[in-house]
Coordinates of C-alpha atoms in Angstrom, one line a residue:
Chain W
M1412 CA -34.8 -82.5 -34.2
R1413 CA -38.0 -84.0 -35.5
V1414 CA -40.2 -81.4 -33.9
P1415 CA -39.7 -77.9 -32.4
V1416 CA -39.0 -77.2 -28.8
I1417 CA -41.5 -74.9 -27.0
I1418 CA -40.6 -73.6 -23.5
Y1419 CA -43.2 -71.7 -21.5
G1420 CA -41.9 -68.9 -19.3
D1421 CA -41.5 -65.1 -18.9
R1422 CA -38.3 -63.2 -19.3
D1423 CA -37.2 -63.8 -15.7
L1424 CA -38.0 -67.5 -15.6
I1425 CA -36.4 -68.2 -18.9
S1426 CA -33.2 -66.2 -18.1
A1427 CA -32.9 -68.1 -14.8
M1428 CA -33.4 -71.4 -16.5
D1429 CA -30.4 -73.7 -16.7
D1430 CA -29.1 -74.0 -20.4
K1431 CA -29.4 -77.7 -19.9
V1432 CA -33.2 -77.4 -19.9
L1433 CA -33.0 -76.3 -23.6
N1434 CA -30.4 -79.0 -24.4
Q1435 CA -32.5 -81.7 -22.8
A1436 CA -35.7 -80.5 -24.5
I1437 CA -33.8 -80.5 -27.8
N1438 CA -32.7 -84.1 -27.2
V1439 CA -36.3 -85.2 -26.5
A1440 CA -37.3 -83.6 -29.8
T1441 CA -35.0 -86.1 -31.6
L1442 CA -36.8 -89.3 -30.3
P1443 CA -38.7 -91.4 -32.9
G1444 CA -42.5 -90.9 -33.2
I1445 CA -42.6 -87.6 -31.2
V1446 CA -45.6 -85.5 -32.2
T1447 CA -46.0 -81.7 -32.5
A1448 CA -43.4 -80.4 -30.1
S1449 CA -41.1 -81.1 -27.1
Y1450 CA -42.5 -78.9 -24.4
A1451 CA -41.0 -77.5 -21.2
M1452 CA -43.3 -76.1 -18.5
P1453 CA -42.6 -72.8 -16.7
D1454 CA -41.1 -74.6 -13.7
A1455 CA -38.7 -76.6 -15.9
H1456 CA -35.2 -77.4 -14.6
W1457 CA -32.3 -79.7 -15.5
G1458 CA -33.4 -83.3 -15.1
Y1459 CA -32.0 -86.6 -16.4
G1460 CA -32.7 -87.2 -20.1
F1461 CA -36.0 -85.2 -20.1
P1462 CA -36.0 -81.9 -18.3
I1463 CA -38.1 -81.8 -15.1
G1464 CA -41.1 -80.1 -16.5
G1465 CA -40.9 -81.9 -19.8
V1466 CA -43.9 -83.0 -21.8
A1467 CA -43.7 -85.1 -25.0
A1468 CA -46.2 -87.3 -26.8
F1469 CA -45.5 -90.2 -29.1
D1470 CA -47.5 -92.1 -31.7
S1471 CA -47.1 -95.8 -31.7
D1472 CA -48.3 -95.9 -35.3
Q1473 CA -45.3 -93.9 -36.3
G1474 CA -42.7 -95.9 -34.4
G1475 CA -43.1 -93.9 -31.3
V1476 CA -41.2 -94.7 -28.1
V1477 CA -41.9 -94.9 -24.4
S1478 CA -39.0 -93.7 -22.2
A1479 CA -38.2 -94.7 -18.7
G1480 CA -36.1 -91.5 -18.5
G1481 CA -39.2 -89.6 -19.6
V1482 CA -41.1 -90.7 -16.6
G1483 CA -38.3 -90.7 -14.0
F1484 CA -37.6 -92.6 -10.9
D1485 CA -40.5 -91.5 -8.7
I1486 CA -43.2 -92.9 -11.0
S1487 CA -46.6 -91.2 -10.4
C1488 CA -45.3 -88.9 -7.8
G1489 CA -48.2 -86.5 -7.2
V1490 CA -50.3 -84.3 -5.1
R1491 CA -53.7 -84.6 -3.5
T1492 CA -55.7 -82.0 -1.7
L1493 CA -58.4 -82.7 0.9
H1494 CA -61.1 -80.4 2.3
T1495 CA -61.4 -80.5 6.0
G1496 CA -64.6 -78.5 6.6
L1497 CA -62.6 -76.4 9.1
T1498 CA -61.6 -72.8 9.1
V1499 CA -58.5 -71.1 10.4
T1500 CA -60.3 -70.2 13.6
D1501 CA -61.2 -73.9 14.2
L1502 CA -57.6 -74.9 13.9
K1503 CA -56.0 -72.2 16.0
L1504 CA -55.9 -74.0 19.4
K1505 CA -55.1 -77.4 18.0
K1506 CA -52.4 -76.6 15.5
L1507 CA -49.5 -77.8 17.5
I1508 CA -51.3 -80.9 18.8
L1509 CA -52.3 -81.7 15.2
A1510 CA -48.7 -81.2 13.9
D1511 CA -47.3 -83.5 16.5
A1512 CA -50.0 -86.2 16.0
L1513 CA -49.5 -86.2 12.2
F1514 CA -45.7 -86.4 12.7
E1515 CA -46.2 -89.3 15.1
E1516 CA -48.7 -91.3 13.0
I1517 CA -47.5 -90.8 9.4
P1518 CA -44.2 -92.6 8.7
V1519 CA -41.9 -90.0 7.3
G1520 CA -38.2 -89.7 6.4
V1521 CA -35.3 -92.1 5.5
G1522 CA -35.6 -95.5 7.0
S1523 CA -39.3 -95.2 8.1
T1524 CA -41.6 -98.1 7.6
G1525 CA -45.4 -98.5 7.4
R1526 CA -47.5 -100.8 9.4
I1527 CA -48.9 -102.6 6.4
R1528 CA -47.1 -105.7 5.2
L1529 CA -48.2 -107.3 1.9
D1530 CA -47.6 -110.9 0.9
D1531 CA -46.9 -111.7 -2.7
A1532 CA -50.6 -112.1 -3.7
Q1533 CA -51.6 -108.9 -1.9
M1534 CA -48.7 -107.0 -3.5
D1535 CA -50.0 -108.0 -7.0
E1536 CA -53.6 -107.0 -6.0
M1537 CA -52.3 -103.6 -4.9
L1538 CA -50.3 -103.2 -8.1
T1539 CA -53.5 -104.0 -10.1
G1540 CA -56.0 -102.1 -8.0
G1541 CA -54.3 -98.9 -6.8
A1542 CA -56.4 -96.6 -4.6
K1543 CA -59.5 -98.8 -5.3
W1544 CA -57.6 -101.7 -3.7
A1545 CA -56.7 -99.6 -0.7
V1546 CA -60.4 -98.6 -0.3
E1547 CA -61.4 -102.2 -0.5
Q1548 CA -59.0 -103.0 2.3
G1549 CA -60.6 -100.3 4.5
W1550 CA -57.9 -97.8 4.0
G1551 CA -59.8 -94.9 2.3
S1552 CA -63.2 -93.9 1.3
P1553 CA -65.2 -95.1 -1.8
D1554 CA -66.1 -91.4 -2.4
D1555 CA -62.4 -90.6 -3.0
L1556 CA -62.1 -92.7 -6.2
E1557 CA -63.9 -90.5 -8.7
R1558 CA -61.7 -87.6 -7.4
I1559 CA -58.5 -89.5 -8.5
E1560 CA -57.1 -89.6 -12.0
E1561 CA -58.0 -92.9 -13.7
H1562 CA -60.7 -93.2 -11.0
G1563 CA -58.1 -94.5 -8.6
M1564 CA -57.0 -97.5 -10.7
M1565 CA -54.6 -97.4 -13.6
R1566 CA -55.8 -100.0 -16.1
D1567 CA -53.5 -102.5 -17.9
A1568 CA -51.0 -102.7 -15.1
L1569 CA -48.8 -105.8 -15.3
P1570 CA -47.5 -106.8 -11.8
D1571 CA -45.6 -109.7 -13.4
E1572 CA -43.4 -107.1 -15.2
V1573 CA -42.4 -105.7 -11.8
S1574 CA -39.2 -107.4 -10.5
A1575 CA -39.0 -109.3 -7.2
R1576 CA -36.4 -106.7 -6.1
A1577 CA -38.9 -103.8 -6.7
K1578 CA -41.6 -105.6 -4.8
K1579 CA -39.2 -106.4 -2.0
R1580 CA -38.2 -102.7 -1.8
Q1581 CA -41.9 -101.8 -1.3
R1582 CA -42.6 -104.6 1.2
N1583 CA -42.7 -102.3 4.2
E1584 CA -43.0 -98.9 2.5
M1585 CA -46.8 -98.8 2.0
G1586 CA -48.3 -95.7 3.6
T1587 CA -44.9 -93.9 4.0
L1588 CA -44.4 -90.3 2.9
G1589 CA -40.7 -90.5 1.9
S1590 CA -38.3 -87.7 2.2
G1591 CA -36.7 -84.9 0.1
N1592 CA -39.4 -82.6 -1.3
H1593 CA -42.3 -84.8 -0.2
Y1594 CA -44.6 -83.5 2.5
L1595 CA -47.9 -83.4 4.1
E1596 CA -49.2 -79.8 4.7
I1597 CA -52.1 -78.3 6.5
Q1598 CA -52.9 -75.2 4.5
E1599 CA -55.1 -72.1 4.5
V1600 CA -56.9 -70.9 1.5
S1601 CA -55.5 -67.4 1.4
E1602 CA -56.8 -66.0 -1.9
I1603 CA -59.4 -66.8 -4.6
Y1604 CA -58.8 -65.8 -8.2
D1605 CA -61.7 -67.5 -9.9
Q1606 CA -64.8 -67.3 -7.8
H1607 CA -66.9 -69.7 -10.0
A1608 CA -64.3 -72.4 -10.2
A1609 CA -63.4 -72.0 -6.5
E1610 CA -67.1 -72.5 -5.6
I1611 CA -67.3 -75.7 -7.7
F1612 CA -64.0 -76.9 -6.1
G1613 CA -65.4 -76.1 -2.7
L1614 CA -62.7 -73.6 -1.8
H1615 CA -63.4 -70.4 0.2
T1616 CA -61.0 -67.9 1.8
G1617 CA -60.0 -69.1 5.3
D1618 CA -60.8 -72.7 4.6
I1619 CA -58.3 -75.3 5.9
V1620 CA -57.2 -78.0 3.5
V1621 CA -54.7 -80.9 3.7
T1622 CA -52.2 -81.5 0.8
I1623 CA -50.1 -84.7 0.5
H1624 CA -47.2 -84.9 -1.9
C1625 CA -45.5 -88.3 -2.4
G1626 CA -45.1 -91.1 -4.9
S1627 CA -44.6 -94.7 -5.6
R1628 CA -41.8 -95.1 -3.0
G1629 CA -39.2 -97.8 -3.4
L1630 CA -41.1 -99.8 -5.9
G1631 CA -41.2 -96.9 -8.4
H1632 CA -37.6 -96.0 -7.8
Q1633 CA -36.5 -99.6 -8.4
I1634 CA -38.6 -99.9 -11.6
G1635 CA -37.1 -96.6 -12.9
T1636 CA -33.6 -97.9 -12.2
E1637 CA -34.0 -101.3 -13.8
F1638 CA -35.8 -100.1 -16.9
L1639 CA -33.3 -97.3 -17.4
K1640 CA -30.7 -100.0 -18.0
D1641 CA -32.9 -102.4 -19.9
M1642 CA -34.2 -99.6 -22.2
A1643 CA -30.7 -98.3 -22.9
Q1644 CA -30.0 -101.7 -24.4
A1645 CA -33.4 -101.9 -26.1
A1646 CA -32.8 -98.6 -27.8
H1647 CA -29.5 -99.8 -29.1
Q1648 CA -31.1 -103.0 -30.4
H1649 CA -33.8 -101.1 -32.2
G1650 CA -31.2 -98.8 -33.8
I1651 CA -32.3 -95.7 -31.9
D1652 CA -29.4 -93.3 -31.6
L1653 CA -29.7 -91.7 -28.2
P1654 CA -28.1 -88.3 -27.7
D1655 CA -28.1 -89.0 -24.0
R1656 CA -28.1 -92.5 -22.4
E1657 CA -30.6 -91.2 -19.9
L1658 CA -33.3 -90.9 -22.6
A1659 CA -33.4 -94.7 -22.5
C1660 CA -36.4 -95.8 -24.5
A1661 CA -38.0 -98.5 -26.5
P1662 CA -40.6 -98.6 -29.3
I1663 CA -44.1 -98.7 -27.6
R1664 CA -44.9 -101.9 -29.5
S1665 CA -41.7 -103.7 -28.7
P1666 CA -41.5 -106.3 -25.9
A1667 CA -39.3 -103.9 -23.8
G1668 CA -41.8 -101.1 -24.4
K1669 CA -44.8 -103.2 -23.4
S1670 CA -43.0 -104.6 -20.4
Y1671 CA -42.1 -101.0 -19.2
L1672 CA -45.7 -99.7 -19.7
G1673 CA -47.1 -102.7 -17.7
A1674 CA -44.6 -102.1 -14.8
M1675 CA -45.0 -98.3 -14.9
R1676 CA -48.8 -98.6 -14.7
A1677 CA -48.3 -101.0 -11.7
A1678 CA -46.1 -98.3 -10.1
I1679 CA -48.9 -95.7 -10.8
N1680 CA -51.3 -97.9 -8.8
C1681 CA -48.7 -98.2 -6.0
A1682 CA -48.5 -94.4 -5.8
L1683 CA -52.3 -94.1 -5.8
A1684 CA -52.6 -96.7 -3.1
N1685 CA -49.9 -95.0 -1.1
R1686 CA -51.6 -91.6 -1.2
E1687 CA -54.9 -93.2 -0.3
I1688 CA -53.4 -95.0 2.7
I1689 CA -51.7 -91.8 3.9
T1690 CA -55.1 -90.1 3.6
H1691 CA -56.6 -92.8 5.8
L1692 CA -53.9 -92.2 8.4
T1693 CA -54.5 -88.5 8.2
R1694 CA -58.2 -88.9 8.7
Q1695 CA -57.5 -91.1 11.8
V1696 CA -55.4 -88.3 13.3
F1697 CA -58.0 -85.6 12.6
A1698 CA -60.7 -87.9 14.1
K1699 CA -58.8 -87.9 17.4
V1700 CA -57.6 -84.3 17.4
L1701 CA -60.4 -82.4 15.6
P1702 CA -63.4 -84.9 15.3
E1703 CA -65.6 -82.3 13.7
A1704 CA -63.4 -82.3 10.6
R1705 CA -64.6 -84.1 7.5
L1706 CA -61.7 -84.8 5.1
E1707 CA -63.1 -85.1 1.6
L1708 CA -60.9 -85.4 -1.4
L1709 CA -60.8 -82.4 -3.8
Y1710 CA -58.6 -84.2 -6.3
D1711 CA -55.4 -86.3 -6.8
V1712 CA -53.0 -85.6 -9.6
S1713 CA -49.8 -87.4 -10.7
H1714 CA -46.9 -85.6 -12.3
N1715 CA -44.4 -88.3 -13.4
T1716 CA -46.2 -90.6 -15.8
C1717 CA -46.7 -91.8 -19.4
K1718 CA -50.4 -92.2 -20.3
L1719 CA -52.3 -93.2 -23.4
E1720 CA -54.6 -90.4 -24.2
Q1721 CA -56.7 -89.0 -27.1
H1722 CA -55.6 -85.7 -28.5
E1723 CA -56.6 -83.5 -31.4
I1724 CA -53.8 -82.9 -33.9
N1725 CA -54.7 -80.7 -36.8
G1726 CA -58.4 -81.7 -36.5
E1727 CA -57.6 -85.4 -36.3
T1728 CA -58.1 -87.4 -33.1
R1729 CA -55.1 -89.5 -32.3
R1730 CA -54.1 -91.9 -29.4
L1731 CA -50.8 -90.8 -28.1
Y1732 CA -48.5 -91.8 -25.3
V1733 CA -48.0 -88.6 -23.3
H1734 CA -44.9 -88.4 -21.1
R1735 CA -45.2 -85.9 -18.3
K1736 CA -42.0 -85.6 -16.2
G1737 CA -42.6 -83.1 -13.5
A1738 CA -45.8 -81.8 -15.3
T1739 CA -49.4 -82.1 -14.3
R1740 CA -52.3 -83.3 -16.6
A1741 CA -54.7 -80.4 -16.9
F1742 CA -57.9 -81.6 -18.7
G1743 CA -60.2 -78.8 -19.6
P1744 CA -64.0 -78.5 -19.2
G1745 CA -66.1 -81.2 -20.8
H1746 CA -63.3 -83.9 -20.8
P1747 CA -64.9 -87.3 -20.6
E1748 CA -62.4 -88.5 -18.0
L1749 CA -63.5 -85.9 -15.5
P1750 CA -66.2 -86.5 -12.9
D1751 CA -69.5 -84.6 -13.4
A1752 CA -68.6 -82.0 -10.7
F1753 CA -65.7 -80.7 -12.8
Q1754 CA -67.3 -80.8 -16.3
D1755 CA -68.0 -77.1 -16.3
V1756 CA -64.7 -75.8 -15.0
G1757 CA -62.1 -78.4 -15.9
Q1758 CA -59.8 -80.5 -13.7
P1759 CA -58.3 -79.2 -10.5
V1760 CA -54.5 -78.8 -11.2
L1761 CA -52.7 -78.9 -7.9
I1762 CA -49.3 -77.1 -7.8
G1763 CA -47.1 -77.6 -4.8
G1764 CA -44.8 -74.9 -3.6
S1765 CA -42.0 -75.0 -1.1
M1766 CA -42.7 -75.2 2.6
G1767 CA -42.7 -71.5 3.5
T1768 CA -44.4 -70.3 0.4
A1769 CA -47.7 -70.8 -1.3
S1770 CA -49.2 -73.7 -3.2
H1771 CA -51.9 -73.2 -5.9
V1772 CA -55.0 -74.7 -7.2
L1773 CA -55.5 -74.1 -10.9
A1774 CA -58.2 -75.4 -13.4
G1775 CA -57.6 -77.1 -16.7
N1776 CA -58.4 -74.8 -19.7
S1777 CA -60.3 -75.3 -22.9
G1778 CA -57.9 -75.2 -25.8
N1779 CA -54.8 -76.3 -23.9
D1780 CA -54.6 -79.5 -26.0
A1781 CA -53.0 -77.4 -28.7
L1782 CA -50.6 -75.8 -26.2
S1783 CA -49.2 -78.7 -24.2
F1784 CA -51.3 -81.8 -24.7
E1785 CA -53.4 -80.6 -21.8
S1786 CA -50.5 -80.2 -19.3
A1787 CA -49.3 -77.6 -16.9
C1788 CA -46.5 -77.0 -14.4
H1789 CA -46.1 -79.2 -11.3
G1790 CA -44.5 -77.0 -8.7
A1791 CA -42.1 -74.2 -8.0
G1792 CA -39.0 -76.1 -9.2
R1793 CA -35.6 -75.6 -7.5
S1794 CA -33.5 -72.5 -8.1
M1795 CA -30.6 -73.6 -6.0
S1796 CA -28.8 -76.9 -5.5
R1797 CA -29.1 -78.8 -2.2
R1798 CA -25.5 -78.3 -1.5
R1799 CA -25.7 -74.5 -1.9
A1800 CA -28.9 -74.5 0.2
T1801 CA -27.1 -76.2 3.2
K1802 CA -24.3 -73.7 2.9
T1803 CA -26.8 -70.8 2.9
W1804 CA -29.2 -71.8 5.6
R1805 CA -29.3 -73.8 8.8
G1806 CA -32.3 -76.1 9.4
R1807 CA -33.0 -74.8 12.9
H1808 CA -33.1 -71.2 11.7
V1809 CA -35.5 -72.1 8.9
V1810 CA -37.8 -73.8 11.4
D1811 CA -37.6 -70.8 13.8
E1812 CA -38.2 -68.3 11.0
L1813 CA -41.2 -70.1 9.7
A1814 CA -42.5 -70.6 13.3
A1815 CA -42.4 -66.8 13.7
R1816 CA -44.6 -66.5 10.7
G1817 CA -47.1 -69.0 12.2
I1818 CA -45.9 -72.0 10.2
V1819 CA -45.2 -75.2 12.2
V1820 CA -42.6 -77.5 10.7
R1821 CA -42.1 -81.1 11.8
S1822 CA -39.2 -83.1 10.3
P1823 CA -36.8 -85.8 11.4
S1824 CA -33.9 -84.0 9.7
M1825 CA -32.7 -80.4 10.2
R1826 CA -30.3 -80.9 7.3
G1827 CA -33.3 -81.9 5.2
I1828 CA -35.1 -78.7 6.2
A1829 CA -32.1 -76.6 5.2
E1830 CA -32.0 -78.4 1.8
E1831 CA -35.7 -77.7 1.3
A1832 CA -35.5 -74.1 2.5
P1833 CA -38.1 -71.9 0.8
G1834 CA -35.4 -69.7 -0.7
A1835 CA -34.0 -72.7 -2.6
Y1836 CA -37.1 -72.8 -4.8
K1837 CA -38.3 -70.6 -7.6
D1838 CA -41.2 -68.2 -7.0
V1839 CA -44.2 -70.4 -7.3
D1840 CA -46.4 -67.4 -7.9
A1841 CA -44.4 -66.4 -11.0
V1842 CA -44.6 -70.0 -12.3
V1843 CA -48.4 -70.2 -12.0
D1844 CA -48.8 -66.7 -13.4
V1845 CA -47.0 -67.9 -16.6
A1846 CA -49.1 -71.1 -16.7
D1847 CA -52.2 -68.9 -16.4
R1848 CA -51.1 -66.3 -19.0
A1849 CA -50.1 -68.9 -21.4
G1850 CA -53.5 -70.6 -21.1
L1851 CA -52.1 -74.0 -19.8
A1852 CA -54.4 -73.7 -16.8
R1853 CA -56.1 -70.8 -15.0
K1854 CA -55.5 -69.7 -11.4
V1855 CA -58.3 -70.5 -9.0
A1856 CA -56.9 -70.3 -5.5
R1857 CA -53.7 -69.7 -3.6
V1858 CA -53.1 -71.7 -0.4
T1859 CA -50.5 -71.0 2.3
P1860 CA -49.0 -73.5 4.7
V1861 CA -49.9 -73.6 8.4
V1862 CA -48.3 -77.0 9.3
C1863 CA -45.7 -78.8 7.3
V1864 CA -44.7 -82.4 8.0
K1865 CA -41.6 -83.0 6.0
G1866 CA -39.6 -86.1 5.2
Chain E
M350 CA -8.3 -104.0 -3.5
A351 CA -9.4 -100.6 -2.2
H352 CA -10.2 -100.4 1.5
V353 CA -11.5 -97.0 2.3
A354 CA -13.3 -95.7 5.3
A355 CA -14.9 -92.3 5.9
G356 CA -12.4 -89.9 7.3
N357 CA -9.3 -91.6 5.7
P358 CA -7.2 -89.6 3.2
G359 CA -9.4 -90.9 0.4
H360 CA -11.1 -88.2 -1.6
W361 CA -14.8 -87.7 -2.4
E362 CA -16.9 -84.7 -3.3
H363 CA -20.3 -83.5 -4.3
F364 CA -20.8 -81.4 -7.4
S365 CA -23.8 -79.2 -8.1
H366 CA -27.0 -80.3 -9.9
M367 CA -30.0 -78.0 -9.5
A368 CA -32.6 -80.5 -8.2
D369 CA -30.3 -83.4 -7.1
V370 CA -26.8 -84.2 -6.1
G371 CA -23.6 -85.0 -8.1
I372 CA -21.3 -87.5 -6.4
R373 CA -17.7 -88.0 -7.3
G374 CA -15.1 -90.5 -6.0
V375 CA -11.4 -90.0 -6.7
G376 CA -8.6 -92.5 -6.1
A377 CA -5.3 -93.9 -7.1
T378 CA -7.2 -97.0 -8.5
V379 CA -10.6 -97.5 -10.1
E380 CA -11.5 -99.5 -7.0
E381 CA -10.7 -96.7 -4.7
A382 CA -12.6 -94.3 -6.8
F383 CA -15.7 -96.6 -6.6
A384 CA -15.3 -96.9 -2.9
Q385 CA -15.0 -93.1 -2.5
A386 CA -18.1 -92.6 -4.8
A387 CA -20.0 -94.8 -2.3
V388 CA -18.9 -92.6 0.6
A389 CA -20.1 -89.6 -1.4
L390 CA -23.4 -91.4 -1.9
T391 CA -23.8 -91.8 1.9
A392 CA -22.7 -88.2 2.4
A393 CA -25.7 -87.1 0.4
I394 CA -27.9 -88.6 3.1
T395 CA -25.8 -88.1 6.3
E396 CA -22.3 -87.5 7.6
P397 CA -20.5 -90.7 6.8
A398 CA -18.5 -90.4 10.0
K399 CA -21.7 -90.8 12.0
V400 CA -22.3 -94.3 10.5
R401 CA -20.9 -97.2 12.6
Y402 CA -19.7 -100.5 11.2
D403 CA -22.2 -102.8 12.9
D404 CA -23.1 -105.0 10.0
S405 CA -22.1 -105.7 6.4
V406 CA -23.4 -106.9 3.1
Q407 CA -21.6 -108.6 0.2
L408 CA -22.1 -107.6 -3.4
D409 CA -20.9 -109.5 -6.4
F410 CA -21.9 -108.7 -10.0
A411 CA -20.5 -108.0 -13.4
S412 CA -21.2 -105.5 -16.2
T413 CA -20.1 -104.6 -19.7
D414 CA -18.1 -101.5 -19.0
L415 CA -16.8 -99.5 -16.0
E416 CA -19.4 -96.8 -16.3
T417 CA -22.3 -99.2 -16.3
L418 CA -20.5 -101.0 -13.4
L419 CA -20.5 -97.8 -11.4
F420 CA -24.2 -97.3 -12.2
E421 CA -24.9 -100.9 -11.0
W422 CA -22.6 -100.5 -7.9
L423 CA -24.4 -97.3 -6.6
N424 CA -27.8 -98.7 -7.4
A425 CA -27.0 -102.0 -5.6
L426 CA -26.0 -100.0 -2.5
I427 CA -29.2 -97.9 -2.8
Y428 CA -31.2 -101.1 -3.0
E429 CA -29.5 -102.6 0.1
M430 CA -30.0 -99.3 2.0
A431 CA -33.7 -99.3 1.1
V432 CA -34.5 -102.9 1.9
R433 CA -32.3 -103.2 5.0
K434 CA -33.0 -99.6 6.2
M435 CA -29.3 -99.3 6.6
L436 CA -26.6 -96.7 5.9
F437 CA -23.0 -97.7 4.8
S438 CA -19.8 -95.9 5.4
H439 CA -17.0 -98.3 4.9
F440 CA -16.3 -100.1 1.6
Q441 CA -14.0 -102.8 0.3
V442 CA -14.1 -103.0 -3.4
H443 CA -12.4 -105.4 -5.8
I444 CA -12.8 -105.1 -9.6
D445 CA -11.5 -107.6 -12.1
D446 CA -12.4 -106.9 -15.7
C447 CA -15.8 -105.3 -15.0
H448 CA -16.6 -107.9 -12.3
L449 CA -17.1 -106.2 -9.0
Q450 CA -16.9 -107.9 -5.6
A451 CA -17.4 -105.7 -2.6
Q452 CA -18.3 -105.6 1.1
A453 CA -20.1 -102.6 2.6
W454 CA -20.2 -102.0 6.3
G455 CA -22.7 -99.9 8.1
E456 CA -25.7 -99.9 10.5
R457 CA -29.4 -99.4 10.6
V458 CA -30.7 -95.9 10.1
D459 CA -31.0 -94.0 13.4
R460 CA -33.1 -90.9 12.5
F461 CA -31.9 -89.0 15.6
R462 CA -28.2 -89.7 15.3
H463 CA -28.0 -89.7 11.5
Q464 CA -30.5 -86.9 10.8
P465 CA -30.8 -88.3 7.3
A466 CA -31.6 -85.5 4.9
V467 CA -32.9 -87.3 1.8
E468 CA -33.6 -90.8 0.6
V469 CA -31.7 -91.6 -2.6
K470 CA -34.1 -92.9 -5.3
G471 CA -31.5 -94.0 -7.8
A472 CA -28.2 -93.4 -9.5
T473 CA -28.5 -92.0 -13.0
Y474 CA -26.6 -92.0 -16.3
T475 CA -26.4 -88.2 -16.1
E476 CA -22.8 -87.0 -15.8
L477 CA -21.8 -90.6 -15.5
R478 CA -18.1 -90.9 -15.9
V479 CA -15.4 -93.4 -14.9
A480 CA -12.0 -92.3 -16.2
N481 CA -8.3 -92.1 -15.5
E482 CA -7.5 -88.4 -15.6
G483 CA -3.8 -87.8 -15.3
G484 CA -3.1 -90.9 -13.3
V485 CA -6.1 -90.4 -11.0
W486 CA -9.3 -92.4 -11.3
V487 CA -12.6 -90.5 -11.2
A488 CA -16.0 -92.2 -10.8
Q489 CA -19.0 -89.9 -10.8
C490 CA -22.7 -89.5 -11.6
I491 CA -25.9 -87.6 -10.6
I492 CA -28.1 -89.3 -8.1
D493 CA -31.8 -88.7 -7.9
V494 CA -33.0 -87.7 -4.4

């Protein structure tokens, strides 16, 4: 190990954590150029190479690496939350109509396709322009851009480094939600913990918000797959001894490292464009069903990325490549990357729960640079395998049980619902409590689902 | 040459991974183990018996070792499923010195009939193993869903 491993959790979370989280965090700590520590967030669980919930930063001046396994297959998978200007009362009579209309209009689930088809030139423009490109095409609002990390466009993306196969896999997947743990939820703000930050974020008890969780779709998955193989070879060529082949990596300054960074940044743009297009589709549905609604973006965060950022290490400012695999960036107050509106309170950190439980809005804290390179958890994290979940619950029963609690679920797959049953996840409240107590980010608001459209 | 269809005596199984799914094919030959691993891949998405044999795709590629070949085989199927919006349930596999030639039969995804639970993003190197264990071939890895 070149650096220590630091895992955030309380007694219950740590004792429930798979031993493999620790093993994987230790493996990450052996990689060249790693700085300060190999971190695991409170929602960490067994991943591939890196644990899910892993954070690690590398210095290119010290032979640091970039790892495809440290970003994962669903590059720039993330969450965005939109205000609606509506309250629970406004929604009451239209809840079912809205659920059906969203399920009808937003392509969701295995085999679904979007209505947008991109030719080769348009594909490259999308991969360069991200959400900014989507807005320029009329799919989204210019006001959204400052409320997205990187202002909606990841710089230094290299579409030429994205293979023809990855582009083909994306050809008809723009504006699709995907499946598994991806969702679109209508949620109610049920509790406020930090009145000042909530006011600045525009959140009040009883407000209705929309949250979208999805990523870079087939393009990101294909890039992840291809570079995993290429980087395993690159690591070998550069004499990097990998404790696990899944940690596939290459020196940041090597041709393989530069190629991956260019392709991964293109995939980040794909994810940002995708969430922007889904937002556009969602706005169209609201315009028909609840025309008084105004869907304004609170913020958009990505939780599977490697980004070049400035961090303070022992009083010295260094430029580091920070991998967050199932971890959310959590810039504190005053960070130059944040829009003016958030300068006083820090970045909104959006934490998704499972469909029957809560999600949370946190705010980035001052001083969390020294704790986790300004990172926090990303979700509840699973506590049970899919296989065990399908043996424990039946999809129909889960839907009925949630309906009895006023939560409307729409999904093409009952088996998918069983696999994503709320009980298959950790207690998201416990996860965010630890993030709050450890100082990674502070709790601002808790939101609970009203409608869930699930892939 | 392994020629394995869902429902035949061939043997596949899933093994536990917290967030994702472990798939394992077992067979008398490495080819049968590869074909069974492919059925296990489909079974992560839907019941393989529900997938008809309407159409097929041919695959032909080589790799440096059997484990990387399994990784490539599963990812090639995941790619074909994604771009063709298909599911496969019937596989014919021939392997000659890390050179794989295969045909996969299946049909277009029907969300009502198949009730597909998850989209597979990729096959991983985690728990990747191709080995002859006591005369039986095992081919396995974790898939990211």
